[in-house]
Short mmCIF file of C-alpha atoms and ligand atoms in Angstrom, two decimals:
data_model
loop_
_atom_site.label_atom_id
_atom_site.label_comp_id
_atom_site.label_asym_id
_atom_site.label_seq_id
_atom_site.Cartn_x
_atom_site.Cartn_y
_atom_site.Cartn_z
CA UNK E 276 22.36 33.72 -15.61
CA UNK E 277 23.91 29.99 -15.94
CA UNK E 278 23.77 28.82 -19.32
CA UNK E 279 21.98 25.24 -20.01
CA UNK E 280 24.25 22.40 -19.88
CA UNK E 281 24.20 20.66 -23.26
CA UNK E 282 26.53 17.60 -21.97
CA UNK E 283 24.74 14.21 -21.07
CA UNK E 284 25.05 14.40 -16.91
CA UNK E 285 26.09 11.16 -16.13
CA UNK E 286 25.79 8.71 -12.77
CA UNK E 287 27.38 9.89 -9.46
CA UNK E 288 27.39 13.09 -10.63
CA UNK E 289 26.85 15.93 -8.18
CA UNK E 290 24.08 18.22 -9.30
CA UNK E 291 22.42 21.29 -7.70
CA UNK E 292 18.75 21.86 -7.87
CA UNK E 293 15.62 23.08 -6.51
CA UNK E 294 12.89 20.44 -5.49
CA UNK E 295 9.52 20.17 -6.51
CA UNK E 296 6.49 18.45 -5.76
CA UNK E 297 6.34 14.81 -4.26
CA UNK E 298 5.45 12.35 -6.93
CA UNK E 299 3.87 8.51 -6.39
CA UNK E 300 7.24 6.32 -5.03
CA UNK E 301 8.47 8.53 -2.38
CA UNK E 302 10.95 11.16 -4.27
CA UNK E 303 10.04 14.74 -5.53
CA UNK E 304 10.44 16.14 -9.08
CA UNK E 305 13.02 19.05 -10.00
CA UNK E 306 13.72 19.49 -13.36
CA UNK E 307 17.71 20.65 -14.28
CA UNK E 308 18.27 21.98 -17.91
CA UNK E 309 14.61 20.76 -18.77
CA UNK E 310 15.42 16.99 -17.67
CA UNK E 311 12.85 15.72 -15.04
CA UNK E 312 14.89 14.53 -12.11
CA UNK E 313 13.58 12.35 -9.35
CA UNK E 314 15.43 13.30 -6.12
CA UNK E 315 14.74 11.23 -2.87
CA UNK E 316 15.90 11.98 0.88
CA UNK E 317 14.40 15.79 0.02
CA UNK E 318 11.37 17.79 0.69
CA UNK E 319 9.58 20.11 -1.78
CA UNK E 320 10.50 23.93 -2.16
CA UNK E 321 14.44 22.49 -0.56
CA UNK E 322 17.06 23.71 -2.64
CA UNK E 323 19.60 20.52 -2.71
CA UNK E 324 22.99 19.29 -3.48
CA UNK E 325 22.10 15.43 -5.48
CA UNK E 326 24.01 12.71 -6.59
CA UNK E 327 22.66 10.95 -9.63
CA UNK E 328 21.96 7.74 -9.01
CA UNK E 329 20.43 6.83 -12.11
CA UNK E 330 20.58 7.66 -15.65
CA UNK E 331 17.14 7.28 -17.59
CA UNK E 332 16.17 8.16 -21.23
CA UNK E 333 13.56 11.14 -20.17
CA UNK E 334 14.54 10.82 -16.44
CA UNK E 335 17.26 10.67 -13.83
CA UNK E 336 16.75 9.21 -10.14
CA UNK E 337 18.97 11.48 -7.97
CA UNK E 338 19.54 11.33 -4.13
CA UNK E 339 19.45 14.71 -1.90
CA UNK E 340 23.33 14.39 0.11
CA UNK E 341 23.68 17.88 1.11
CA UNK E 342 20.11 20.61 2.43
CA UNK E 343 21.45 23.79 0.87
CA UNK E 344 18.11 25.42 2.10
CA UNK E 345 15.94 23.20 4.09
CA UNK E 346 12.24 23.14 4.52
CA UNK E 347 10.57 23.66 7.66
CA UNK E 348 9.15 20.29 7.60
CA UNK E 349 12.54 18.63 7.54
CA UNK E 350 13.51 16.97 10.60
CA UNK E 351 16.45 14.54 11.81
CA UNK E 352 15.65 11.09 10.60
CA UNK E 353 15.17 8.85 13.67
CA UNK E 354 16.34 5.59 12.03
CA UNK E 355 20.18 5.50 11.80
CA UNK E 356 19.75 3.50 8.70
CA UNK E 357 18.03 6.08 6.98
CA UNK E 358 19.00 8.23 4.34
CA UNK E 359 21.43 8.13 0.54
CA UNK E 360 22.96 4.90 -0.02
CA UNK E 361 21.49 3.20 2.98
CA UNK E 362 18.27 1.21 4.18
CA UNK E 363 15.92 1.68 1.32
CA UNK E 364 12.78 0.58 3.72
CA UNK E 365 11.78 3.87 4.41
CA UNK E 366 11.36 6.74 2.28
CA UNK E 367 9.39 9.55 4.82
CA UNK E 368 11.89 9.14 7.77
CA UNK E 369 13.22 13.29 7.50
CA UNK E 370 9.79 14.56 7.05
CA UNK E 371 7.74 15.83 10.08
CA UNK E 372 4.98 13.53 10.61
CA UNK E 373 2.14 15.99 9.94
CA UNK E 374 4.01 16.68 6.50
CA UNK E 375 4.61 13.30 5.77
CA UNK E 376 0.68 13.42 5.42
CA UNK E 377 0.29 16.24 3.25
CA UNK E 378 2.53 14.76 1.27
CA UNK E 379 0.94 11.66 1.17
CA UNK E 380 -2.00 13.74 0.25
CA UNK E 381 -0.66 15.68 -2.42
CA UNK E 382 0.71 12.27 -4.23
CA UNK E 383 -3.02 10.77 -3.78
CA UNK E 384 -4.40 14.05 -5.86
CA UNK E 385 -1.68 13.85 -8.06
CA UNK E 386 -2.70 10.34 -9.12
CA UNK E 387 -6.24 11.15 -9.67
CA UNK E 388 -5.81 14.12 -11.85
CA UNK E 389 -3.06 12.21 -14.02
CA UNK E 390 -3.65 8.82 -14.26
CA UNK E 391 -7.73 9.36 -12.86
CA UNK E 392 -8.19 11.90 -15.23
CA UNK E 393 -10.15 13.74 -12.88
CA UNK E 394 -10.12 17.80 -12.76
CA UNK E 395 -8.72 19.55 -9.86
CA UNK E 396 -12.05 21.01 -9.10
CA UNK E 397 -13.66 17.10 -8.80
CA UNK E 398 -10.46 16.60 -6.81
CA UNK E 399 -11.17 19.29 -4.45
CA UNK E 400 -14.88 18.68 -4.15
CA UNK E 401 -13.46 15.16 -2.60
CA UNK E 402 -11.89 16.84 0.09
CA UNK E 403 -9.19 14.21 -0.43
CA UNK E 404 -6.90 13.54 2.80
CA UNK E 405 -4.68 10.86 4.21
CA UNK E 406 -5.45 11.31 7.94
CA UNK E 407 -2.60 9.45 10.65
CA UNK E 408 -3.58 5.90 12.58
CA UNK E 409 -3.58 5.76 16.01
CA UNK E 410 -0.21 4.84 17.24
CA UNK E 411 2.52 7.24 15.98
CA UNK E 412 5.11 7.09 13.51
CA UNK E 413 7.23 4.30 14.62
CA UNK E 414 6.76 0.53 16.28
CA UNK E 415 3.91 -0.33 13.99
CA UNK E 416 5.17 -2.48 12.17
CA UNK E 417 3.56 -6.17 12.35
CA UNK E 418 5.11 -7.76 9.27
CA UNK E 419 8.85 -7.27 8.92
CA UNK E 420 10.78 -9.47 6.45
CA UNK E 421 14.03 -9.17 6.51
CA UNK E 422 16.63 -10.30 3.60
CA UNK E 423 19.83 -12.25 4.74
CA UNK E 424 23.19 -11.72 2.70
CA UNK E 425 25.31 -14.28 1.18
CA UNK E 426 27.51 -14.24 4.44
CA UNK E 427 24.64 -14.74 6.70
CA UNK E 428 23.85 -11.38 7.49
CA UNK E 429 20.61 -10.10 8.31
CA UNK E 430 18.80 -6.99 7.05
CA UNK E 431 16.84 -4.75 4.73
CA UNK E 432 17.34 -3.90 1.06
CA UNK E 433 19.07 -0.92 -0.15
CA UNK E 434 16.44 1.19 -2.35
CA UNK E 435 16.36 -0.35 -6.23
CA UNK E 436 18.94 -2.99 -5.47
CA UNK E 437 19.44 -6.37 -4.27
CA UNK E 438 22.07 -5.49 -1.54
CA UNK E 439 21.79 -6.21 2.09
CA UNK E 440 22.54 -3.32 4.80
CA UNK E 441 22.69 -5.24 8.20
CA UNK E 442 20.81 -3.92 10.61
CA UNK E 443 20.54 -4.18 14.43
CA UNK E 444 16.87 -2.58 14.90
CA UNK E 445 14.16 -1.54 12.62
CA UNK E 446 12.40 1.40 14.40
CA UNK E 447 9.20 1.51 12.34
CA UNK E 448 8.67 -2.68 13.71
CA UNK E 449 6.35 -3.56 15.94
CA UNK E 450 8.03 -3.67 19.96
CA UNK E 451 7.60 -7.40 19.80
CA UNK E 452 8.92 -7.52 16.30
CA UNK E 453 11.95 -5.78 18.06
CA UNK E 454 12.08 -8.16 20.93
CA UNK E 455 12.84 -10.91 18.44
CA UNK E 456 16.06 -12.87 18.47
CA UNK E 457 16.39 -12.38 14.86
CA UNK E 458 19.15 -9.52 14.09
CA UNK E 459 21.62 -10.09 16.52
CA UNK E 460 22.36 -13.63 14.80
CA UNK E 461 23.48 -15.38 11.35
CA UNK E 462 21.21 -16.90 9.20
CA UNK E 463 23.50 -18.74 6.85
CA UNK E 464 20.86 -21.41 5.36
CA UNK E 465 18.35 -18.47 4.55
CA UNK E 466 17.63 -16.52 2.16
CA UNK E 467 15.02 -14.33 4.33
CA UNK E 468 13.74 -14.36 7.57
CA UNK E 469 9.70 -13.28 7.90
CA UNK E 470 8.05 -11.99 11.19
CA UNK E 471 5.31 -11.82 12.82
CA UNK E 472 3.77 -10.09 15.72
CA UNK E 473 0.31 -10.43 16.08
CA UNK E 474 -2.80 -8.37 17.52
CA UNK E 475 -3.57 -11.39 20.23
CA UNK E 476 0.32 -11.45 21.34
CA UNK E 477 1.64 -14.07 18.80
CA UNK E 478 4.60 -14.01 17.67
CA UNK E 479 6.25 -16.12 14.60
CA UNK E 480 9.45 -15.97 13.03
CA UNK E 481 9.54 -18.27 9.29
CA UNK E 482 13.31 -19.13 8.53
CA UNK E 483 12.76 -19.58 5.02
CA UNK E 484 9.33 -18.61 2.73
CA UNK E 485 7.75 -22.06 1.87
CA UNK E 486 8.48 -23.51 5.17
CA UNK E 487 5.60 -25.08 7.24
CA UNK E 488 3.89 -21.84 7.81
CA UNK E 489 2.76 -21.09 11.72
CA UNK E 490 -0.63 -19.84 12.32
CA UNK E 491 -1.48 -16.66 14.44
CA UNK E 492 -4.15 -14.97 15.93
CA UNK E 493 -5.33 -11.82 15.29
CA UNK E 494 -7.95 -9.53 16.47
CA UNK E 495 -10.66 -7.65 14.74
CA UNK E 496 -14.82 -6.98 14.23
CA UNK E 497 -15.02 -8.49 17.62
CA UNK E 498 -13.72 -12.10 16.73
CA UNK E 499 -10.39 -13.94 16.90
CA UNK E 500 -8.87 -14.65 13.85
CA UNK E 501 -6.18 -17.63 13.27
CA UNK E 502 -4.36 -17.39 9.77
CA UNK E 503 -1.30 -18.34 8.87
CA UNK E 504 1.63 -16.51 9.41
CA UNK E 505 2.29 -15.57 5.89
CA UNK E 506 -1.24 -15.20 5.21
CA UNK E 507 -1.99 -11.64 3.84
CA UNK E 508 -2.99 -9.46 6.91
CA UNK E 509 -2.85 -5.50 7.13
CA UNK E 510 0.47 -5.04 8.68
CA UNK E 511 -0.80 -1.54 10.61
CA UNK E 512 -2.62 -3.01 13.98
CA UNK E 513 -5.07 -0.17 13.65
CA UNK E 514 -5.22 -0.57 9.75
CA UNK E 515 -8.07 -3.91 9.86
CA UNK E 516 -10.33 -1.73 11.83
CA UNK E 517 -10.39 1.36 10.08
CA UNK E 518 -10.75 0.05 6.69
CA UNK E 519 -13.89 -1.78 7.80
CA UNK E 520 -15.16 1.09 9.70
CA UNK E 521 -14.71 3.44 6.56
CA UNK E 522 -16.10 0.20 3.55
CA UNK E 523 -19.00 -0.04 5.94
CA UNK E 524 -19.74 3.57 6.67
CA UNK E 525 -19.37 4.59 2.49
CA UNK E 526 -20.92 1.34 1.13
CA UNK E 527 -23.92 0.95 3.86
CA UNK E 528 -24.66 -2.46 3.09
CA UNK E 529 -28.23 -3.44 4.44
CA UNK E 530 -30.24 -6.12 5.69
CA UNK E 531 -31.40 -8.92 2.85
CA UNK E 532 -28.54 -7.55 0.24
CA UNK E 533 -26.46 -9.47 -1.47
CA UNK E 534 -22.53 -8.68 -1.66
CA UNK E 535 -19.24 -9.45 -3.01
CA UNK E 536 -15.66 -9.62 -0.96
CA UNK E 537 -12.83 -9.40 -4.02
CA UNK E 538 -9.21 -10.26 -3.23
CA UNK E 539 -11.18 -11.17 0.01
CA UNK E 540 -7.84 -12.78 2.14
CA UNK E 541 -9.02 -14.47 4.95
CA UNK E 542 -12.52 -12.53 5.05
CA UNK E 543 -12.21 -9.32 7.08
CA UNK E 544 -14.59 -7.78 4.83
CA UNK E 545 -16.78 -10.65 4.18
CA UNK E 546 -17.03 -10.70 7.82
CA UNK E 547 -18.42 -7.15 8.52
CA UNK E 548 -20.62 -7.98 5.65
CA UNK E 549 -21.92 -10.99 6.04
CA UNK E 550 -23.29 -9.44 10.02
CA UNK E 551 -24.96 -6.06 7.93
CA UNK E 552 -26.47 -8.15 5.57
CA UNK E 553 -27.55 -10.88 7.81
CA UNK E 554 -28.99 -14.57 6.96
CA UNK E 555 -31.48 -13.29 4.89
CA UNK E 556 -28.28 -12.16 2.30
CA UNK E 557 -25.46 -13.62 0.97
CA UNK E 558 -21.94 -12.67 0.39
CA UNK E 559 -19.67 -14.04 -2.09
CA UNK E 560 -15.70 -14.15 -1.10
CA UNK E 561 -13.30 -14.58 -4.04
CA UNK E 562 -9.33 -15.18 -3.28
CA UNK E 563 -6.84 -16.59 -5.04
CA UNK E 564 -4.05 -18.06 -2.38
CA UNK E 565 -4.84 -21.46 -0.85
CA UNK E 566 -3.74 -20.38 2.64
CA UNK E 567 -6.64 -17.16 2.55
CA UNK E 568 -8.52 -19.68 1.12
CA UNK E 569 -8.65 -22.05 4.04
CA UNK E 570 -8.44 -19.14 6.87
CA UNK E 571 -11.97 -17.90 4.97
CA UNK E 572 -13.19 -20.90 5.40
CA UNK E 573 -12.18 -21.80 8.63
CA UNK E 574 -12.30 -17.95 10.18
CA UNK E 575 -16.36 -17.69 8.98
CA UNK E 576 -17.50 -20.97 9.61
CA UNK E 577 -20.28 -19.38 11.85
CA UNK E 578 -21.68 -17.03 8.87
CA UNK E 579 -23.05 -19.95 6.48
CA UNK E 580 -24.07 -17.31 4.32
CA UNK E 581 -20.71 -17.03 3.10
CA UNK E 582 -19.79 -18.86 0.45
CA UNK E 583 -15.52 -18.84 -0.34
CA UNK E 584 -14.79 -19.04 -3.77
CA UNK E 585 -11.01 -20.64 -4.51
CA UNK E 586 -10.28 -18.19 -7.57
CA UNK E 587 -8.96 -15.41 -9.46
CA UNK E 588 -10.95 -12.71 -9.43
CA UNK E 589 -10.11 -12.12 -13.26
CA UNK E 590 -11.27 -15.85 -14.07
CA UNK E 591 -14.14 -16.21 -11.64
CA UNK E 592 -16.08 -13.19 -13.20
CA UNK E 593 -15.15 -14.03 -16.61
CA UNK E 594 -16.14 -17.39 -16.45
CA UNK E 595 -19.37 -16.60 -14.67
CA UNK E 596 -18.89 -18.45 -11.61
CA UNK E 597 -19.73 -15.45 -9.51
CA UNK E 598 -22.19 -13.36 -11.73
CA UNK E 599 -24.59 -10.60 -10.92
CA UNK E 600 -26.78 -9.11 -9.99
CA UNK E 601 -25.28 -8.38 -6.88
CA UNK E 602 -26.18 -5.23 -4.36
CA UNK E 603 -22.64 -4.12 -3.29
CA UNK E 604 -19.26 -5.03 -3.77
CA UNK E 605 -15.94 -4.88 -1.87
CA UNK E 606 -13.23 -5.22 -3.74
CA UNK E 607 -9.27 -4.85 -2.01
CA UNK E 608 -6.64 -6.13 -4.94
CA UNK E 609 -2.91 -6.54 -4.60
CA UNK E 610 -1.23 -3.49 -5.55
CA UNK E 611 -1.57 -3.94 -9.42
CA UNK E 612 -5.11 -2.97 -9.00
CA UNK E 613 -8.23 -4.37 -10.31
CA UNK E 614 -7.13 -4.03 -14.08
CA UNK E 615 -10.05 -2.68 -16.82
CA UNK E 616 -11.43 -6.26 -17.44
CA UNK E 617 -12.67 -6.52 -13.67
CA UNK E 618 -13.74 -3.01 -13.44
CA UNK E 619 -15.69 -3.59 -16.16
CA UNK E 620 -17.51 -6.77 -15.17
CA UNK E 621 -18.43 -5.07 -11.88
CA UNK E 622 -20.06 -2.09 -13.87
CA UNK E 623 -22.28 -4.59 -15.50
CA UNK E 624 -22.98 -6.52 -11.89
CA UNK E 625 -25.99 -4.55 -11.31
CA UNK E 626 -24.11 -3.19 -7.77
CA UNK E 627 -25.72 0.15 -6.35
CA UNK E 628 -22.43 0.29 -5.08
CA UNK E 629 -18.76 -0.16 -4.96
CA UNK E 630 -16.61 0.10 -2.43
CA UNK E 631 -12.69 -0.38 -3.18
CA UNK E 632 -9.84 0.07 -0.72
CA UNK E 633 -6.52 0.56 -2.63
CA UNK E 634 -3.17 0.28 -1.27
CA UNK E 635 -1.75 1.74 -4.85
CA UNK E 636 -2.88 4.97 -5.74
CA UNK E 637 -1.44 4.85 -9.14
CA UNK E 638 -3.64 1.86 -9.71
CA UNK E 639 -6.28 3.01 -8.02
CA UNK E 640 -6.56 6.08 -9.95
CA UNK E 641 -6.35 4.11 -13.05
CA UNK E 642 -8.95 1.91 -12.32
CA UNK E 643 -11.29 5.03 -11.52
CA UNK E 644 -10.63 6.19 -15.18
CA UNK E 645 -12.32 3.08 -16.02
CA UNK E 646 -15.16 3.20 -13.85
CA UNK E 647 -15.37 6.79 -14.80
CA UNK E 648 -15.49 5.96 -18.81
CA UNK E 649 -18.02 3.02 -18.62
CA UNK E 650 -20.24 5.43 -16.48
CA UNK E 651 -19.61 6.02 -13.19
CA UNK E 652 -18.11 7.97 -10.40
CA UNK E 653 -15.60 8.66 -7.49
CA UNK E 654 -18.34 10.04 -4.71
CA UNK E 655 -15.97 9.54 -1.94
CA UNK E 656 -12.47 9.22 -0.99
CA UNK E 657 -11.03 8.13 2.21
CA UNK E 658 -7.29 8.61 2.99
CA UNK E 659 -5.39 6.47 5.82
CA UNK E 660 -1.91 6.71 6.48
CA UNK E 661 -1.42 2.42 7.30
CA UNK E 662 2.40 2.81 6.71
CA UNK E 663 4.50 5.78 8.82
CA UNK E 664 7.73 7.10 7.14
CA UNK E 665 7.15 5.11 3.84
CA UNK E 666 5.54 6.71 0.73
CA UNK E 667 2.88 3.95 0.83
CA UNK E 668 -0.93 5.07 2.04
CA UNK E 669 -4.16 3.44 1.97
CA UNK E 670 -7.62 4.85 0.55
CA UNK E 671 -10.75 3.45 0.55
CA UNK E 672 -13.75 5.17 -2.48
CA UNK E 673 -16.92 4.98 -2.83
CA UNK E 674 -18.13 4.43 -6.82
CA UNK E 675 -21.67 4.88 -7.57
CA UNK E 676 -23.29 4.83 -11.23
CA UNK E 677 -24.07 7.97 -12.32
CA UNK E 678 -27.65 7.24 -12.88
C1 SAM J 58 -4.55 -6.52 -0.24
S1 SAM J 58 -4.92 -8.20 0.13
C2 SAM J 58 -6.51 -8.03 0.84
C3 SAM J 58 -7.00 -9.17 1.67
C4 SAM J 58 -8.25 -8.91 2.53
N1 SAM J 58 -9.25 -8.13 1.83
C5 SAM J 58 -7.89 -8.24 3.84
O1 SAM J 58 -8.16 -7.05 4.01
O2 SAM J 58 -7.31 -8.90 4.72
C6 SAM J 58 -5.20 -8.84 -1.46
C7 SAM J 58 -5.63 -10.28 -1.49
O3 SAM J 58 -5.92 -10.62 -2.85
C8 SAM J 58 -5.40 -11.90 -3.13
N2 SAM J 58 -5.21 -11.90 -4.59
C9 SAM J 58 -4.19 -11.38 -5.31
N3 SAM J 58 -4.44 -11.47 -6.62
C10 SAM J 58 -5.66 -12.04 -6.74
C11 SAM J 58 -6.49 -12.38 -7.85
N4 SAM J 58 -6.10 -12.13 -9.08
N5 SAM J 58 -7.70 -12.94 -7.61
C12 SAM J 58 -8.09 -13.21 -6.34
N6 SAM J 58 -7.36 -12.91 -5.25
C13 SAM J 58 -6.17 -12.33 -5.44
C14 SAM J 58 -4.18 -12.03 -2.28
O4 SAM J 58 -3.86 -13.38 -2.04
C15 SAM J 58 -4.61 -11.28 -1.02
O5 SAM J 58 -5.22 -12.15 -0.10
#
């Protein structure tokens, strides 16, 4: 038997442990002398070599160099930029793709028995999964923004830094995203390049955020959108789609009913909303950025029964300039969530139902422990895997008041 260290273990040190279960920001825990340690670039039940990359009161960040005894779901990371001390884009890229979902999975459970405060047996009665996208793991990627260096150089960010690793191809990019004369040149005047590669075949490349922003087309619900290029889009080409298809199916809006879009972007949701609920409804977008702003506006021109409101969410239901009673509601925030002051407003709205599609399951979960203390519950729970060989995942529930 090894006796405890009682020595502080300090950075770069090497440390061996065994790895636990994933947690929310895509490392697992292991815990050495009693310390939690969060060790990326590792898979649960792997006994590792780590080098401590960070020193925390409570905590150390640690990063798997050497697979003592693998797991069966390890595989060779594809990307030659993956892995310790490199690109920090992806976190998933030596985990099997069916694992990468379970573990996915296992973090979105995780987060609702923690933070959600709900019990494992609610949890289970969920069936919770994150399910795959069409498409496979790699070349999905429609958004790619890319940092430049101080020299020039082109690339992405090293995990929980501000350093540049250059890089000639991104794997998880789109193919046309790829195509792009963009890494094989300097960028000295930048300090980032954005891309675009769009569901109707646009492409757009934005030296510098701020500049006169291009507009695109994209493709979804049957219509053609045009936004502009930095307006917020879902980056997965299958991901518009899907979250529709799921909002629609859990929340059933009907004929007559009125509705709410929240965070409502350019009005993908108002969209499929504003056709269930027809003329004889209304639906009520709220969005805070001028550019999803004016793409609502000029993307549902032919659904008058849309009305766009230019606001926060926060400010717009505080200040009573969208106020119940409403039938349903749709909300999709940044990933900070909703925050207990909205939640709270929209379990006084009168809605039958809510639908909310979360792209932070930390804040997701949170923001279910309000719903769930002023009254109501999580009914349903979709999982969607919109972002291969990163820890990030997509979920879509259903809240309904409990009486
Ligand atoms: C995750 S995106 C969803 C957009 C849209 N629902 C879609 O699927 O394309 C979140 C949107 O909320 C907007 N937003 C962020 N904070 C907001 C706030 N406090 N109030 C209103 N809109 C906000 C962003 O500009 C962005 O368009």
């Amino acid at each position: 038997m090894t006796a405890e260290r009682t020595d502080p273990i300090g950075e770069e040190e090497r440390i061996t442990l065994t790895v636990g279960a994933p947690a929310h920001g895509g490392h697992c825990v292991a815990r050495l002398d009693g310390q939690v340690v969060f060790v990326r670039h590792a898979l649960p039940g792997e006994r590792v070599t780590a080098l401590v990359t960070e020193v925390h009161s409570g905590y150390l960040r640690a990063d798997a160099i050497e697979i003592l005894e693998p797991s069966p779901d390890r595989v060779a990371a594809p990307c030659p930029y993956a892995g310790p001390g490199r690109c920090g884009g992806c976190d998933l890229q030596h985990v099997a793709p069916p694992a990468q979902l379970a573990w996915k999975t296992a973090v979105l459970r995780e987060q609702l028995t923690r933070l959600g405060k709900l019990s494992e047996d609610e949890v289970d009665a969920l069936g919770v999964a994150v399910t795959a996208l069409p498409g496979g793991p790699t070349g999905w990627r429609t958004r790619v923004r890319y940092t430049v260096d101080a020299a020039g150089r082109v690339g992405l960010l090293k995990h929980r830094s501000h350093e540049v690793v250059p890089i000639d191809r991104c794997l998880i990019a789109h193919p046309a995203i790829q195509a792009l004369p963009v890494l094989d040149r300097a960028w000295p005047a930048a300090d980032a390049v954005e891309t675009v590669a769009s569901g109707e075949g646009d492409v757009a490349v934005l030296p510098q955020p701020g500049a006169q922003p291009a507009t695109v087309r994209e493709r979804a619900l049957g219509r053609t959108w045009t936004i502009g290029a930095e307006t917020f889009w879902q980056v997965h080409p299958a991901a518009a789609e899907t979250l529709v298809g799921a909002v629609l199916d859990l929340v059933g809006p009907r004929a007559g009913e009125r509705a709410w879009d929240l965070y409502g972007g350019a009005g993908l949701f108002a969209a499929a909303l504003a056709e269930r609920v027809g003329p004889g409804g209304r639906v009520t977008l709220v969005e805070s950025a001028p550019d999803g702003v004016a793409a609502a506006r000029d993307n549902l021109g032919d659904l008058p029964w849309v009305e766009v409101v230019p606001a926060r969410v926060e400010t717009a239901l505080a200040r009573r300039r969208v106020a119940g009673p409403v039938d349903v509601v749709v909300l999709d925030p940044p990933r900070t969530g909703a925050g207990a002051r909205v939640v709270e407003s929209l379990t006084a709205s009168g809605a039958r139902a809510v639908g909310y599609v979360a792209c932070d399951p930390a804040s997701f979960a949170r923001d279910v422990r309000t719903f769930r203390d002023r009254g109501w519950r999580l009914a349903e729970l979709r999982g969607y895997d919109c972002f291969p060989m990163t820890h990030h995942l997509e979920c879509v529930g259903l809240l309904l008041p409990e009486s």
